[in-house]
Amino acid sequence: MGRHVLLVEDEPNITEAIRFLLSRDGWTVNTHASGTDAVEVIRVARPDLVILDVMLPGKSGMDILRDLRDLDELNDMPVLMLTARGQMRDRDMAEKAGASRFMTKPFSNTEVLNAVRDLHAQASQS
Amino acid sequence: MASLNMLIFVCISYVVLLFIVAFMADRLAAKGRTTWLRSPIVYTLSLSIYCTAWTFYGAVGYAARSGLEFVTIYLGPTLVMIGWWWGLRKLVRIGRSQRITSIADLVSSRYGKSNLLAICVTILAVIGVTPYIALQLQSITLSFSIFSEADPSGATYSETATVFWVAAGLAVFAVLFGTRNLDANERHHGVVTAIALEAVVKLFALLAVGVFVVWGLSGGIAETMARIDASEIGQWQMKSGRWTAITFLAAAAFICLPRMFQVMVVENDDERHLRTAAWAFPLYLLMMSLFVVPIAVVGLDLLPAGSNPDLFVLTVPLSQGRDGLAMLAFLGGFSSATSMVIVAAMALSTMVSNHIVMPIWLSYRGDGGASVSGDVRSVVLLSRRVSIAVIMGLGYSYFRLSGGGTALASIGLISFTGIAQILPALLGGIFWRGATKAGALAGLSVGFGLWVYTLLLPGLGVGLVSEAVFQQGPFGLSWLRPQALFGITGLDPLVHSVMWSMLLNAAAFTLVSLFSFPSPIERLQGAQFVNVFDHSSGPRGWSGSVAQVEDLMIMSQRILGAAEAQALFRRQVILQGGRGHLPDPTPTFLQTLERELSGSVGAATAHAMVGQIVGGSSVSVQDLMAVADESAQLLEYSSQLEAKSTELARTARQLREANEKLTQISLQKDAFLSQVSHELRTPMTSIRAFSEILRDTSGLAEDEHSRYATIILDEAMRLTRLLDDLLDLSVLESGQVTLNMREGVLMDVLDQAVSTVLAGADSPLRVKRRRVGENVVLKSDLDRLAQVFINLIANAQKYCDAERPELTISAHHIGGQLVVDLIDNGSGIPTDVQAMVFEKFARVNAEKAGGAGLGLAICREIMHRLGGDVTYLSGQSGGAFRVTMPLSLPKLAELAAQ
């Protein structure tokens, strides 16, 4: 099992930060900045893990996640949700939509790394 | 010989018996078992109060003095009963349908509820009847004195004391049974039953004396006839004038006397009883008069000359030692007197209390006095009781004053003539719709005046009218002599008085009626009275009483609700000790029902409804007015309620709107906070992430190091901008911004804005200006205005997606406003999001341009503060914004002219 991460995030600086962190941890990091075609990009790329921002231009992260879970081949894909709106409601919505992990911006780099590693480990065991 | 004590004992026992009868009858009536109490026979017998002591004792005296003339007293009522019973029926029907309580009430009701008229009739009746009551007292006293003379024990006997106690006793009896309770219909079953019994007693007594005289003393019919022929009574000497006058008077009195009206109309339960009475009452009168002549003849024969013929009925048996028979005769006379006095006192007390005392009391109490009905009831009862006492007192006083000497019959005829003055107004009222209140008043006054002048005053004795007036007339006007009006002499005083008073009464009544106009209520009442048979339902049989209760049940269910009504009726059945589910229609039950109903529909309406079903009475105008009053009150109340509920609804709607607004504001606030949170957290994320990278990562390349530091710096500046914008917006929105208004030229403002944006910008935005239109002086906060232009130009610079971005700025006037359009050559803003570009945090383009999405929101706030606006111009080729502002100063200095 490889260590391939697809990061869907429209904020270029955040994208660069996460890419830097994960690359140094040995991950292959692909990025995508638009919500509109994100589902298709994920389906084609078939990463081991998806990091998904909630606020995306074109289509919200929640909708993308729901669509992913509706697809048979992607319904057990580990998804780490990122949001800048740290409200309880968003966390609930994300859990309902099927997020594997939920993280509020700003996060510490260690948190991200740990989350990504945990999710990957869980996915590998099952 | 019978002792006086024995007589008193018998008397008291008899009164006690009457008490018991009256009491039992009242009890039965209260329980609703009135079948035999309401029989036509009882009704007929109660009519016999016409035969007072005057007729019982006086007829014999009359016969002894004037021969057969006494027959006229019986002839009048007989003619009325037989020949005019349809007229009586009309009276009874009116009485029932209008709930008439007395003759005064009838006349007053007919003429528009005129209380003045009622008072006149009442006064007339009191004046007319008081001597009559005195007459009854006198007869009782005289009969006592006969026994007292004959008393061997020589017991002390005081005439005055006797009269006083008799009067007091009768008053007590009348009070006890006439005013025990207030019945809306003024019916007194107890009293009526008692007087029916008395009617039997007096008839029986007179017949017994007659039989004794004819068969016991004279030895048979033939012998009696012979004796009559021998006496001067047998001489047929008819004075047609007097005969006609007295017959007429008796007939009129039969209708108009308050006590006759009471038993005939007010106490009448069923107008069909009149059919029976039409033959039974004349029969009764016939029997009463059958032995009058024999007794008179035998009395004249047997007793010493100078004996009072008025007392032959007593003295003849006494002289023959027939104490028992004499006692019976005494009871008969006693019955005649008491029944008349009791009913007369009751009838008069009703009139006095209803038409004189109560109006005075109510007006004395002022408004609101009648609102407490229980209060009024007790006052009414009290006033009736006092009235009875006063009337008896008047009778007693009259007796004391007059000395009781006058022949009984002449007082009776004077009374009759007075009472007969009501006749024109009464008959006119029920048969002639044109009769008016003014006419009735005129007729009554004329008749009353003439009666007093021509009959009452002369009749009372010479003392009251001087001899000179009799001989020469007042002030020497001979045509005004009391017993020879208009110079017509030679008439019998009674005939003279009856003729003139009735003639002028009727004439005044007719003429004044013709020349006066009835009030609306008079007209209505007139129609109700005259056409009473069209307006009211026919009598209901007593077999129909169950149907009545069923009707009541149906009505009650409609008003109270089925369960409530049934419970009420069941309670009443239990109270009455009966079975089944329908109670008998007793007065108590009806009263209770009326009270219950009045809680729902108002007292007047309830009364009218119950009366309609039970009494068969039509709804009177007064009822309708009361109903209308109640309805008006209800209507007012309900319209108040309606107004209140409308107000409540409006308040509720306002509250709902306010609540919606608050909810919306709260949602907007949530959304705004959420947006702010997002906008703050995003740069913070980058700052934190790269700060940690810089701190934790060893061996970063120099360029990496500097790039990451630059990112941190950029994001920190972005945060600062955001906070500045937020503060700016907050100040603008809260209205706390201070505007620095000053004059300036538009061109300068635009120059400043363009140069600010383009300075240091690397993107090649070309700004095309048409400077001609920009030479406008305006007064505004020029710095804020420049801020708006800077924002718009910067937007064009950021978002214009043309290959060679171009922004055209043009200024012109539209409708007194200065308009500046900024149009670029890009693709513009898509139509569906044009509406929201001015909202906070609204970003149309996907790419970030470093803004927080507050710029346009701030622009709009600024322009609103400056009294203008900034809008998106749709329909242009590219992105197009229009800034409008007022030309607050009219001096459009065209500086270009320089």
JSON list of N, CA, C and O in Angstrom, two decimals, chain A residues 10-14 16-17 20-21 24 55 57 83-87 90 104-110, chain B residues 674 677-678 681-682 684-686 688-690 692-693 697-698 700 704 707-708 711 715 718 846 848:
[
{"chain": "A", "resi": 10, "resn": "ASP", "atom": "N", "xyz": [-8.31, 25.26, -1.67]},
{"chain": "A", "resi": 10, "resn": "ASP", "atom": "CA", "xyz": [-8.21, 26.37, -2.62]},
{"chain": "A", "resi": 10, "resn": "ASP", "atom": "C", "xyz": [-7.28, 27.47, -2.14]},
{"chain": "A", "resi": 10, "resn": "ASP", "atom": "O", "xyz": [-6.99, 28.40, -2.88]},
{"chain": "A", "resi": 11, "resn": "GLU", "atom": "N", "xyz": [-6.80, 27.39, -0.93]},
{"chain": "A", "resi": 11, "resn": "GLU", "atom": "CA", "xyz": [-5.93, 28.44, -0.40]},
{"chain": "A", "resi": 11, "resn": "GLU", "atom": "C", "xyz": [-4.48, 28.03, -0.70]},
{"chain": "A", "resi": 11, "resn": "GLU", "atom": "O", "xyz": [-3.96, 27.09, -0.09]},
{"chain": "A", "resi": 12, "resn": "PRO", "atom": "N", "xyz": [-3.84, 28.74, -1.63]},
{"chain": "A", "resi": 12, "resn": "PRO", "atom": "CA", "xyz": [-2.54, 28.25, -2.11]},
{"chain": "A", "resi": 12, "resn": "PRO", "atom": "C", "xyz": [-1.49, 28.13, -1.00]},
{"chain": "A", "resi": 12, "resn": "PRO", "atom": "O", "xyz": [-0.73, 27.17, -0.99]},
{"chain": "A", "resi": 13, "resn": "ASN", "atom": "N", "xyz": [-1.49, 29.06, -0.05]},
{"chain": "A", "resi": 13, "resn": "ASN", "atom": "CA", "xyz": [-0.47, 29.00, 0.99]},
{"chain": "A", "resi": 13, "resn": "ASN", "atom": "C", "xyz": [-0.64, 27.79, 1.89]},
{"chain": "A", "resi": 13, "resn": "ASN", "atom": "O", "xyz": [0.33, 27.16, 2.30]},
{"chain": "A", "resi": 14, "resn": "ILE", "atom": "N", "xyz": [-1.91, 27.48, 2.20]},
{"chain": "A", "resi": 14, "resn": "ILE", "atom": "CA", "xyz": [-2.16, 26.30, 3.04]},
{"chain": "A", "resi": 14, "resn": "ILE", "atom": "C", "xyz": [-1.75, 25.04, 2.27]},
{"chain": "A", "resi": 14, "resn": "ILE", "atom": "O", "xyz": [-1.14, 24.13, 2.83]},
{"chain": "A", "resi": 16, "resn": "GLU", "atom": "N", "xyz": [0.50, 24.79, 0.09]},
{"chain": "A", "resi": 16, "resn": "GLU", "atom": "CA", "xyz": [1.95, 24.66, 0.06]},
{"chain": "A", "resi": 16, "resn": "GLU", "atom": "C", "xyz": [2.48, 24.15, 1.40]},
{"chain": "A", "resi": 16, "resn": "GLU", "atom": "O", "xyz": [3.36, 23.28, 1.44]},
{"chain": "A", "resi": 17, "resn": "ALA", "atom": "N", "xyz": [1.90, 24.63, 2.49]},
{"chain": "A", "resi": 17, "resn": "ALA", "atom": "CA", "xyz": [2.35, 24.20, 3.81]},
{"chain": "A", "resi": 17, "resn": "ALA", "atom": "C", "xyz": [2.14, 22.71, 3.99]},
{"chain": "A", "resi": 17, "resn": "ALA", "atom": "O", "xyz": [3.06, 21.99, 4.42]},
{"chain": "A", "resi": 20, "resn": "PHE", "atom": "N", "xyz": [4.41, 20.59, 1.84]},
{"chain": "A", "resi": 20, "resn": "PHE", "atom": "CA", "xyz": [5.75, 20.56, 2.39]},
{"chain": "A", "resi": 20, "resn": "PHE", "atom": "C", "xyz": [5.86, 19.54, 3.52]},
{"chain": "A", "resi": 20, "resn": "PHE", "atom": "O", "xyz": [6.75, 18.69, 3.54]},
{"chain": "A", "resi": 21, "resn": "LEU", "atom": "N", "xyz": [4.88, 19.60, 4.45]},
{"chain": "A", "resi": 21, "resn": "LEU", "atom": "CA", "xyz": [4.90, 18.72, 5.62]},
{"chain": "A", "resi": 21, "resn": "LEU", "atom": "C", "xyz": [4.84, 17.26, 5.21]},
{"chain": "A", "resi": 21, "resn": "LEU", "atom": "O", "xyz": [5.66, 16.44, 5.65]},
{"chain": "A", "resi": 24, "resn": "ARG", "atom": "N", "xyz": [7.79, 15.76, 3.20]},
{"chain": "A", "resi": 24, "resn": "ARG", "atom": "CA", "xyz": [8.94, 15.44, 4.04]},
{"chain": "A", "resi": 24, "resn": "ARG", "atom": "C", "xyz": [8.69, 14.19, 4.86]},
{"chain": "A", "resi": 24, "resn": "ARG", "atom": "O", "xyz": [9.62, 13.53, 5.29]},
{"chain": "A", "resi": 55, "resn": "MET", "atom": "N", "xyz": [-14.68, 24.70, 2.65]},
{"chain": "A", "resi": 55, "resn": "MET", "atom": "CA", "xyz": [-15.03, 25.85, 1.81]},
{"chain": "A", "resi": 55, "resn": "MET", "atom": "C", "xyz": [-14.24, 25.80, 0.52]},
{"chain": "A", "resi": 55, "resn": "MET", "atom": "O", "xyz": [-13.08, 26.20, 0.47]},
{"chain": "A", "resi": 57, "resn": "PRO", "atom": "N", "xyz": [-14.39, 26.65, -3.79]},
{"chain": "A", "resi": 57, "resn": "PRO", "atom": "CA", "xyz": [-15.15, 27.31, -4.85]},
{"chain": "A", "resi": 57, "resn": "PRO", "atom": "C", "xyz": [-15.87, 26.29, -5.71]},
{"chain": "A", "resi": 57, "resn": "PRO", "atom": "O", "xyz": [-15.30, 25.24, -6.02]},
{"chain": "A", "resi": 83, "resn": "THR", "atom": "N", "xyz": [-11.65, 22.53, 8.16]},
{"chain": "A", "resi": 83, "resn": "THR", "atom": "CA", "xyz": [-12.57, 23.66, 8.03]},
{"chain": "A", "resi": 83, "resn": "THR", "atom": "C", "xyz": [-12.04, 24.84, 8.80]},
{"chain": "A", "resi": 83, "resn": "THR", "atom": "O", "xyz": [-11.40, 24.69, 9.83]},
{"chain": "A", "resi": 84, "resn": "ALA", "atom": "N", "xyz": [-12.34, 26.03, 8.30]},
{"chain": "A", "resi": 84, "resn": "ALA", "atom": "CA", "xyz": [-11.95, 27.25, 8.99]},
{"chain": "A", "resi": 84, "resn": "ALA", "atom": "C", "xyz": [-13.08, 27.77, 9.86]},
{"chain": "A", "resi": 84, "resn": "ALA", "atom": "O", "xyz": [-12.96, 28.78, 10.52]},
{"chain": "A", "resi": 85, "resn": "ARG", "atom": "N", "xyz": [-14.24, 27.07, 9.74]},
{"chain": "A", "resi": 85, "resn": "ARG", "atom": "CA", "xyz": [-15.36, 27.51, 10.60]},
{"chain": "A", "resi": 85, "resn": "ARG", "atom": "C", "xyz": [-15.52, 26.51, 11.73]},
{"chain": "A", "resi": 85, "resn": "ARG", "atom": "O", "xyz": [-16.13, 25.47, 11.57]},
{"chain": "A", "resi": 86, "resn": "GLY", "atom": "N", "xyz": [-14.97, 26.83, 12.85]},
{"chain": "A", "resi": 86, "resn": "GLY", "atom": "CA", "xyz": [-14.87, 25.82, 13.91]},
{"chain": "A", "resi": 86, "resn": "GLY", "atom": "C", "xyz": [-16.12, 25.62, 14.71]},
{"chain": "A", "resi": 86, "resn": "GLY", "atom": "O", "xyz": [-16.08, 25.56, 15.92]},
{"chain": "A", "resi": 87, "resn": "GLN", "atom": "N", "xyz": [-17.25, 25.57, 14.01]},
{"chain": "A", "resi": 87, "resn": "GLN", "atom": "CA", "xyz": [-18.47, 25.41, 14.81]},
{"chain": "A", "resi": 87, "resn": "GLN", "atom": "C", "xyz": [-18.84, 23.95, 14.95]},
{"chain": "A", "resi": 87, "resn": "GLN", "atom": "O", "xyz": [-18.58, 23.12, 14.09]},
{"chain": "A", "resi": 90, "resn": "ASP", "atom": "N", "xyz": [-20.69, 22.28, 12.08]},
{"chain": "A", "resi": 90, "resn": "ASP", "atom": "CA", "xyz": [-19.91, 21.80, 10.94]},
{"chain": "A", "resi": 90, "resn": "ASP", "atom": "C", "xyz": [-19.31, 20.42, 11.23]},
{"chain": "A", "resi": 90, "resn": "ASP", "atom": "O", "xyz": [-19.30, 19.55, 10.37]},
{"chain": "A", "resi": 104, "resn": "THR", "atom": "N", "xyz": [-9.93, 21.45, 12.66]},
{"chain": "A", "resi": 104, "resn": "THR", "atom": "CA", "xyz": [-10.24, 22.87, 12.52]},
{"chain": "A", "resi": 104, "resn": "THR", "atom": "C", "xyz": [-8.98, 23.66, 12.28]},
{"chain": "A", "resi": 104, "resn": "THR", "atom": "O", "xyz": [-7.95, 23.45, 12.93]},
{"chain": "A", "resi": 105, "resn": "LYS", "atom": "N", "xyz": [-9.05, 24.56, 11.33]},
{"chain": "A", "resi": 105, "resn": "LYS", "atom": "CA", "xyz": [-7.93, 25.47, 11.08]},
{"chain": "A", "resi": 105, "resn": "LYS", "atom": "C", "xyz": [-7.93, 26.56, 12.14]},
{"chain": "A", "resi": 105, "resn": "LYS", "atom": "O", "xyz": [-9.01, 26.97, 12.56]},
{"chain": "A", "resi": 106, "resn": "PRO", "atom": "N", "xyz": [-6.87, 27.12, 12.62]},
{"chain": "A", "resi": 106, "resn": "PRO", "atom": "CA", "xyz": [-5.52, 26.66, 12.23]},
{"chain": "A", "resi": 106, "resn": "PRO", "atom": "C", "xyz": [-5.11, 25.44, 13.06]},
{"chain": "A", "resi": 106, "resn": "PRO", "atom": "O", "xyz": [-5.44, 25.37, 14.23]},
{"chain": "A", "resi": 107, "resn": "PHE", "atom": "N", "xyz": [-4.44, 24.58, 12.42]},
{"chain": "A", "resi": 107, "resn": "PHE", "atom": "CA", "xyz": [-4.00, 23.34, 13.10]},
{"chain": "A", "resi": 107, "resn": "PHE", "atom": "C", "xyz": [-2.50, 23.38, 13.30]},
{"chain": "A", "resi": 107, "resn": "PHE", "atom": "O", "xyz": [-1.79, 24.18, 12.66]},
{"chain": "A", "resi": 108, "resn": "SER", "atom": "N", "xyz": [-2.02, 22.52, 14.19]},
{"chain": "A", "resi": 108, "resn": "SER", "atom": "CA", "xyz": [-0.56, 22.41, 14.31]},
{"chain": "A", "resi": 108, "resn": "SER", "atom": "C", "xyz": [-0.10, 21.34, 13.34]},
{"chain": "A", "resi": 108, "resn": "SER", "atom": "O", "xyz": [-0.83, 20.41, 13.01]},
{"chain": "A", "resi": 109, "resn": "ASN", "atom": "N", "xyz": [1.07, 21.50, 12.85]},
{"chain": "A", "resi": 109, "resn": "ASN", "atom": "CA", "xyz": [1.59, 20.57, 11.83]},
{"chain": "A", "resi": 109, "resn": "ASN", "atom": "C", "xyz": [1.61, 19.14, 12.33]},
{"chain": "A", "resi": 109, "resn": "ASN", "atom": "O", "xyz": [1.28, 18.21, 11.60]},
{"chain": "A", "resi": 110, "resn": "THR", "atom": "N", "xyz": [1.97, 18.97, 13.62]},
{"chain": "A", "resi": 110, "resn": "THR", "atom": "CA", "xyz": [2.03, 17.62, 14.19]},
{"chain": "A", "resi": 110, "resn": "THR", "atom": "C", "xyz": [0.67, 16.95, 14.13]},
{"chain": "A", "resi": 110, "resn": "THR", "atom": "O", "xyz": [0.55, 15.78, 13.80]},
{"chain": "B", "resi": 674, "resn": "SER", "atom": "N", "xyz": [-19.60, 33.43, 11.36]},
{"chain": "B", "resi": 674, "resn": "SER", "atom": "CA", "xyz": [-19.02, 32.25, 10.74]},
{"chain": "B", "resi": 674, "resn": "SER", "atom": "C", "xyz": [-18.05, 32.67, 9.63]},
{"chain": "B", "resi": 674, "resn": "SER", "atom": "O", "xyz": [-16.95, 32.14, 9.50]},
{"chain": "B", "resi": 677, "resn": "SER", "atom": "N", "xyz": [-15.01, 34.26, 11.14]},
{"chain": "B", "resi": 677, "resn": "SER", "atom": "CA", "xyz": [-14.17, 33.19, 11.66]},
{"chain": "B", "resi": 677, "resn": "SER", "atom": "C", "xyz": [-13.35, 32.56, 10.53]},
{"chain": "B", "resi": 677, "resn": "SER", "atom": "O", "xyz": [-12.13, 32.39, 10.63]},
{"chain": "B", "resi": 678, "resn": "HIS", "atom": "N", "xyz": [-14.06, 32.26, 9.43]},
{"chain": "B", "resi": 678, "resn": "HIS", "atom": "CA", "xyz": [-13.38, 31.64, 8.30]},
{"chain": "B", "resi": 678, "resn": "HIS", "atom": "C", "xyz": [-12.28, 32.53, 7.74]},
{"chain": "B", "resi": 678, "resn": "HIS", "atom": "O", "xyz": [-11.16, 32.11, 7.50]},
{"chain": "B", "resi": 681, "resn": "ARG", "atom": "N", "xyz": [-9.39, 32.62, 10.23]},
{"chain": "B", "resi": 681, "resn": "ARG", "atom": "CA", "xyz": [-8.68, 31.36, 10.42]},
{"chain": "B", "resi": 681, "resn": "ARG", "atom": "C", "xyz": [-7.82, 30.99, 9.21]},
{"chain": "B", "resi": 681, "resn": "ARG", "atom": "O", "xyz": [-6.77, 30.35, 9.38]},
{"chain": "B", "resi": 682, "resn": "THR", "atom": "N", "xyz": [-8.31, 31.38, 8.05]},
{"chain": "B", "resi": 682, "resn": "THR", "atom": "CA", "xyz": [-7.57, 30.96, 6.85]},
{"chain": "B", "resi": 682, "resn": "THR", "atom": "C", "xyz": [-6.13, 31.52, 6.83]},
{"chain": "B", "resi": 682, "resn": "THR", "atom": "O", "xyz": [-5.17, 30.74, 6.73]},
{"chain": "B", "resi": 684, "resn": "MET", "atom": "N", "xyz": [-4.53, 32.67, 9.34]},
{"chain": "B", "resi": 684, "resn": "MET", "atom": "CA", "xyz": [-3.87, 32.17, 10.55]},
{"chain": "B", "resi": 684, "resn": "MET", "atom": "C", "xyz": [-3.29, 30.79, 10.32]},
{"chain": "B", "resi": 684, "resn": "MET", "atom": "O", "xyz": [-2.21, 30.45, 10.83]},
{"chain": "B", "resi": 685, "resn": "THR", "atom": "N", "xyz": [-4.04, 29.96, 9.54]},
{"chain": "B", "resi": 685, "resn": "THR", "atom": "CA", "xyz": [-3.59, 28.61, 9.28]},
{"chain": "B", "resi": 685, "resn": "THR", "atom": "C", "xyz": [-2.22, 28.63, 8.58]},
{"chain": "B", "resi": 685, "resn": "THR", "atom": "O", "xyz": [-1.28, 27.93, 8.99]},
{"chain": "B", "resi": 686, "resn": "SER", "atom": "N", "xyz": [-2.16, 29.48, 7.54]},
{"chain": "B", "resi": 686, "resn": "SER", "atom": "CA", "xyz": [-0.89, 29.55, 6.81]},
{"chain": "B", "resi": 686, "resn": "SER", "atom": "C", "xyz": [0.21, 30.06, 7.73]},
{"chain": "B", "resi": 686, "resn": "SER", "atom": "O", "xyz": [1.33, 29.50, 7.75]},
{"chain": "B", "resi": 688, "resn": "ARG", "atom": "N", "xyz": [0.47, 29.93, 10.97]},
{"chain": "B", "resi": 688, "resn": "ARG", "atom": "CA", "xyz": [0.89, 28.96, 11.98]},
{"chain": "B", "resi": 688, "resn": "ARG", "atom": "C", "xyz": [1.69, 27.83, 11.33]},
{"chain": "B", "resi": 688, "resn": "ARG", "atom": "O", "xyz": [2.76, 27.43, 11.85]},
{"chain": "B", "resi": 689, "resn": "ALA", "atom": "N", "xyz": [1.16, 27.34, 10.22]},
{"chain": "B", "resi": 689, "resn": "ALA", "atom": "CA", "xyz": [1.84, 26.20, 9.58]},
{"chain": "B", "resi": 689, "resn": "ALA", "atom": "C", "xyz": [3.27, 26.56, 9.21]},
{"chain": "B", "resi": 689, "resn": "ALA", "atom": "O", "xyz": [4.23, 25.81, 9.53]},
{"chain": "B", "resi": 690, "resn": "PHE", "atom": "N", "xyz": [3.45, 27.75, 8.55]},
{"chain": "B", "resi": 690, "resn": "PHE", "atom": "CA", "xyz": [4.81, 28.08, 8.11]},
{"chain": "B", "resi": 690, "resn": "PHE", "atom": "C", "xyz": [5.70, 28.49, 9.28]},
{"chain": "B", "resi": 690, "resn": "PHE", "atom": "O", "xyz": [6.90, 28.25, 9.26]},
{"chain": "B", "resi": 692, "resn": "GLU", "atom": "N", "xyz": [5.58, 27.10, 12.21]},
{"chain": "B", "resi": 692, "resn": "GLU", "atom": "CA", "xyz": [6.05, 25.82, 12.76]},
{"chain": "B", "resi": 692, "resn": "GLU", "atom": "C", "xyz": [7.12, 25.22, 11.86]},
{"chain": "B", "resi": 692, "resn": "GLU", "atom": "O", "xyz": [8.12, 24.67, 12.33]},
{"chain": "B", "resi": 693, "resn": "ILE", "atom": "N", "xyz": [6.91, 25.35, 10.53]},
{"chain": "B", "resi": 693, "resn": "ILE", "atom": "CA", "xyz": [7.90, 24.79, 9.59]},
{"chain": "B", "resi": 693, "resn": "ILE", "atom": "C", "xyz": [9.25, 25.47, 9.80]},
{"chain": "B", "resi": 693, "resn": "ILE", "atom": "O", "xyz": [10.27, 24.82, 9.91]},
{"chain": "B", "resi": 697, "resn": "THR", "atom": "N", "xyz": [11.81, 22.85, 11.17]},
{"chain": "B", "resi": 697, "resn": "THR", "atom": "CA", "xyz": [12.55, 22.20, 10.08]},
{"chain": "B", "resi": 697, "resn": "THR", "atom": "C", "xyz": [13.97, 22.74, 10.02]},
{"chain": "B", "resi": 697, "resn": "THR", "atom": "O", "xyz": [14.20, 23.94, 9.84]},
{"chain": "B", "resi": 698, "resn": "SER", "atom": "N", "xyz": [14.87, 21.84, 10.19]},
{"chain": "B", "resi": 698, "resn": "SER", "atom": "CA", "xyz": [16.27, 22.27, 10.09]},
{"chain": "B", "resi": 698, "resn": "SER", "atom": "C", "xyz": [16.73, 22.07, 8.65]},
{"chain": "B", "resi": 698, "resn": "SER", "atom": "O", "xyz": [16.21, 21.21, 7.94]},
{"chain": "B", "resi": 700, "resn": "LEU", "atom": "N", "xyz": [16.57, 24.22, 6.04]},
{"chain": "B", "resi": 700, "resn": "LEU", "atom": "CA", "xyz": [15.78, 24.77, 4.94]},
{"chain": "B", "resi": 700, "resn": "LEU", "atom": "C", "xyz": [16.67, 25.55, 4.01]},
{"chain": "B", "resi": 700, "resn": "LEU", "atom": "O", "xyz": [17.60, 26.23, 4.47]},
{"chain": "B", "resi": 704, "resn": "GLU", "atom": "N", "xyz": [13.80, 28.94, 0.28]},
{"chain": "B", "resi": 704, "resn": "GLU", "atom": "CA", "xyz": [12.60, 28.43, 0.96]},
{"chain": "B", "resi": 704, "resn": "GLU", "atom": "C", "xyz": [12.31, 29.25, 2.20]},
{"chain": "B", "resi": 704, "resn": "GLU", "atom": "O", "xyz": [11.17, 29.67, 2.45]},
{"chain": "B", "resi": 707, "resn": "ARG", "atom": "N", "xyz": [10.94, 32.54, 1.26]},
{"chain": "B", "resi": 707, "resn": "ARG", "atom": "CA", "xyz": [9.60, 32.46, 0.70]},
{"chain": "B", "resi": 707, "resn": "ARG", "atom": "C", "xyz": [8.56, 32.23, 1.79]},
{"chain": "B", "resi": 707, "resn": "ARG", "atom": "O", "xyz": [7.50, 32.87, 1.81]},
{"chain": "B", "resi": 708, "resn": "TYR", "atom": "N", "xyz": [8.88, 31.32, 2.70]},
{"chain": "B", "resi": 708, "resn": "TYR", "atom": "CA", "xyz": [7.92, 31.02, 3.76]},
{"chain": "B", "resi": 708, "resn": "TYR", "atom": "C", "xyz": [7.72, 32.23, 4.65]},
{"chain": "B", "resi": 708, "resn": "TYR", "atom": "O", "xyz": [6.59, 32.54, 5.08]},
{"chain": "B", "resi": 711, "resn": "ILE", "atom": "N", "xyz": [5.41, 34.52, 2.94]},
{"chain": "B", "resi": 711, "resn": "ILE", "atom": "CA", "xyz": [4.00, 34.06, 3.05]},
{"chain": "B", "resi": 711, "resn": "ILE", "atom": "C", "xyz": [3.43, 34.48, 4.39]},
{"chain": "B", "resi": 711, "resn": "ILE", "atom": "O", "xyz": [2.31, 35.02, 4.48]},
{"chain": "B", "resi": 715, "resn": "GLU", "atom": "N", "xyz": [0.29, 36.92, 4.76]},
{"chain": "B", "resi": 715, "resn": "GLU", "atom": "CA", "xyz": [-0.95, 36.51, 5.44]},
{"chain": "B", "resi": 715, "resn": "GLU", "atom": "C", "xyz": [-1.23, 37.41, 6.64]},
{"chain": "B", "resi": 715, "resn": "GLU", "atom": "O", "xyz": [-2.40, 37.72, 6.94]},
{"chain": "B", "resi": 718, "resn": "ARG", "atom": "N", "xyz": [-2.71, 40.42, 5.30]},
{"chain": "B", "resi": 718, "resn": "ARG", "atom": "CA", "xyz": [-4.09, 40.13, 4.90]},
{"chain": "B", "resi": 718, "resn": "ARG", "atom": "C", "xyz": [-5.01, 40.19, 6.11]},
{"chain": "B", "resi": 718, "resn": "ARG", "atom": "O", "xyz": [-6.13, 40.75, 6.06]},
{"chain": "B", "resi": 846, "resn": "ALA", "atom": "N", "xyz": [-13.31, 32.66, -8.43]},
{"chain": "B", "resi": 846, "resn": "ALA", "atom": "CA", "xyz": [-12.73, 31.57, -7.67]},
{"chain": "B", "resi": 846, "resn": "ALA", "atom": "C", "xyz": [-11.36, 31.98, -7.10]},
{"chain": "B", "resi": 846, "resn": "ALA", "atom": "O", "xyz": [-11.06, 31.70, -5.95]},
{"chain": "B", "resi": 848, "resn": "LYS", "atom": "N", "xyz": [-8.36, 33.84, -5.45]},
{"chain": "B", "resi": 848, "resn": "LYS", "atom": "CA", "xyz": [-8.27, 34.78, -4.35]},
{"chain": "B", "resi": 848, "resn": "LYS", "atom": "C", "xyz": [-7.52, 36.01, -4.82]},
{"chain": "B", "resi": 848, "resn": "LYS", "atom": "O", "xyz": [-6.61, 35.93, -5.63]}
]
